[in-house]
């Protein structure tokens, strides 16, 4: 993960998932203020980050 840059939304997603890893994509999207599709894309991108 060295050199990986996270924006404010990515950091917010990570914080929420640390608190509740079982949150649905719909609930997560509501908490961060994005629609479900881009939220899912960001989560998948974060999962692939090494």
PDB file of N, CA and C in Angstrom, residues 1 5 7-9 17 22 26 28 32 36-37 41 44-45 47-49:
ATOM      1  N   UNK A   1       0.826  -1.192   0.000  1.00  0.00           N
ATOM      2  CA  UNK A   1       0.000   0.000   0.000  1.00  0.00           C
ATOM      3  C   UNK A   1       0.865   1.248   0.000  1.00  0.00           C
ATOM      4  N   UNK A   5      -2.612   6.767  -2.636  1.00  0.00           N
ATOM      5  CA  UNK A   5      -3.251   8.010  -2.192  1.00  0.00           C
ATOM      6  C   UNK A   5      -4.747   7.763  -2.016  1.00  0.00           C
ATOM      7  N   UNK A   7      -8.421   9.655  -1.134  1.00  0.00           N
ATOM      8  CA  UNK A   7      -9.080  10.952  -0.981  1.00  0.00           C
ATOM      9  C   UNK A   7     -10.007  10.892   0.239  1.00  0.00           C
ATOM     10  N   UNK A   8     -10.689  11.999   0.503  1.00  0.00           N
ATOM     11  CA  UNK A   8     -11.537  12.087   1.701  1.00  0.00           C
ATOM     12  C   UNK A   8     -12.646  11.037   1.697  1.00  0.00           C
ATOM     13  N   UNK A   9     -13.208  10.769   0.529  1.00  0.00           N
ATOM     14  CA  UNK A   9     -14.292   9.788   0.449  1.00  0.00           C
ATOM     15  C   UNK A   9     -13.762   8.386   0.728  1.00  0.00           C
ATOM     16  N   UNK A  17     -16.295   1.191   7.241  1.00  0.00           N
ATOM     17  CA  UNK A  17     -16.143  -0.259   7.138  1.00  0.00           C
ATOM     18  C   UNK A  17     -15.384  -0.842   8.332  1.00  0.00           C
ATOM     19  N   UNK A  22     -20.111  -5.205   7.955  1.00  0.00           N
ATOM     20  CA  UNK A  22     -21.285  -5.866   7.377  1.00  0.00           C
ATOM     21  C   UNK A  22     -22.298  -4.871   6.803  1.00  0.00           C
ATOM     22  N   UNK A  26     -25.874   0.016   0.034  1.00  0.00           N
ATOM     23  CA  UNK A  26     -26.867   1.095   0.023  1.00  0.00           C
ATOM     24  C   UNK A  26     -26.713   1.991   1.252  1.00  0.00           C
ATOM     25  N   UNK A  28     -24.028   2.288   3.138  1.00  0.00           N
ATOM     26  CA  UNK A  28     -22.729   2.948   3.031  1.00  0.00           C
ATOM     27  C   UNK A  28     -22.826   4.152   2.096  1.00  0.00           C
ATOM     28  N   UNK A  32     -21.968   8.223   2.957  1.00  0.00           N
ATOM     29  CA  UNK A  32     -20.890   9.003   2.348  1.00  0.00           C
ATOM     30  C   UNK A  32     -21.399  10.007   1.321  1.00  0.00           C
ATOM     31  N   UNK A  36     -25.197   4.392  -5.013  1.00  0.00           N
ATOM     32  CA  UNK A  36     -24.655   3.052  -4.778  1.00  0.00           C
ATOM     33  C   UNK A  36     -23.605   2.581  -5.794  1.00  0.00           C
ATOM     34  N   UNK A  37     -23.783   2.890  -7.069  1.00  0.00           N
ATOM     35  CA  UNK A  37     -22.839   2.391  -8.085  1.00  0.00           C
ATOM     36  C   UNK A  37     -21.409   2.900  -7.871  1.00  0.00           C
ATOM     37  N   UNK A  41     -17.949   0.779  -6.706  1.00  0.00           N
ATOM     38  CA  UNK A  41     -16.693   0.865  -7.462  1.00  0.00           C
ATOM     39  C   UNK A  41     -15.533   1.243  -6.548  1.00  0.00           C
ATOM     40  N   UNK A  44     -14.614  -1.716  -4.241  1.00  0.00           N
ATOM     41  CA  UNK A  44     -13.867  -2.730  -4.997  1.00  0.00           C
ATOM     42  C   UNK A  44     -12.431  -2.273  -5.242  1.00  0.00           C
ATOM     43  N   UNK A  45     -12.260  -0.991  -5.572  1.00  0.00           N
ATOM     44  CA  UNK A  45     -10.918  -0.452  -5.794  1.00  0.00           C
ATOM     45  C   UNK A  45     -10.091  -0.535  -4.516  1.00  0.00           C
ATOM     46  N   UNK A  47     -10.513  -2.665  -2.086  1.00  0.00           N
ATOM     47  CA  UNK A  47     -10.228  -4.074  -1.808  1.00  0.00           C
ATOM     48  C   UNK A  47      -9.039  -4.572  -2.625  1.00  0.00           C
ATOM     49  N   UNK A  48      -8.864  -4.020  -3.820  1.00  0.00           N
ATOM     50  CA  UNK A  48      -7.777  -4.461  -4.696  1.00  0.00           C
ATOM     51  C   UNK A  48      -6.457  -3.772  -4.385  1.00  0.00           C
ATOM     52  N   UNK A  49      -6.490  -2.726  -3.583  1.00  0.00           N
ATOM     53  CA  UNK A  49      -5.276  -1.996  -3.227  1.00  0.00           C
ATOM     54  C   UNK A  49      -4.425  -2.854  -2.301  1.00  0.00           C
TER      55      UNK A  49
END
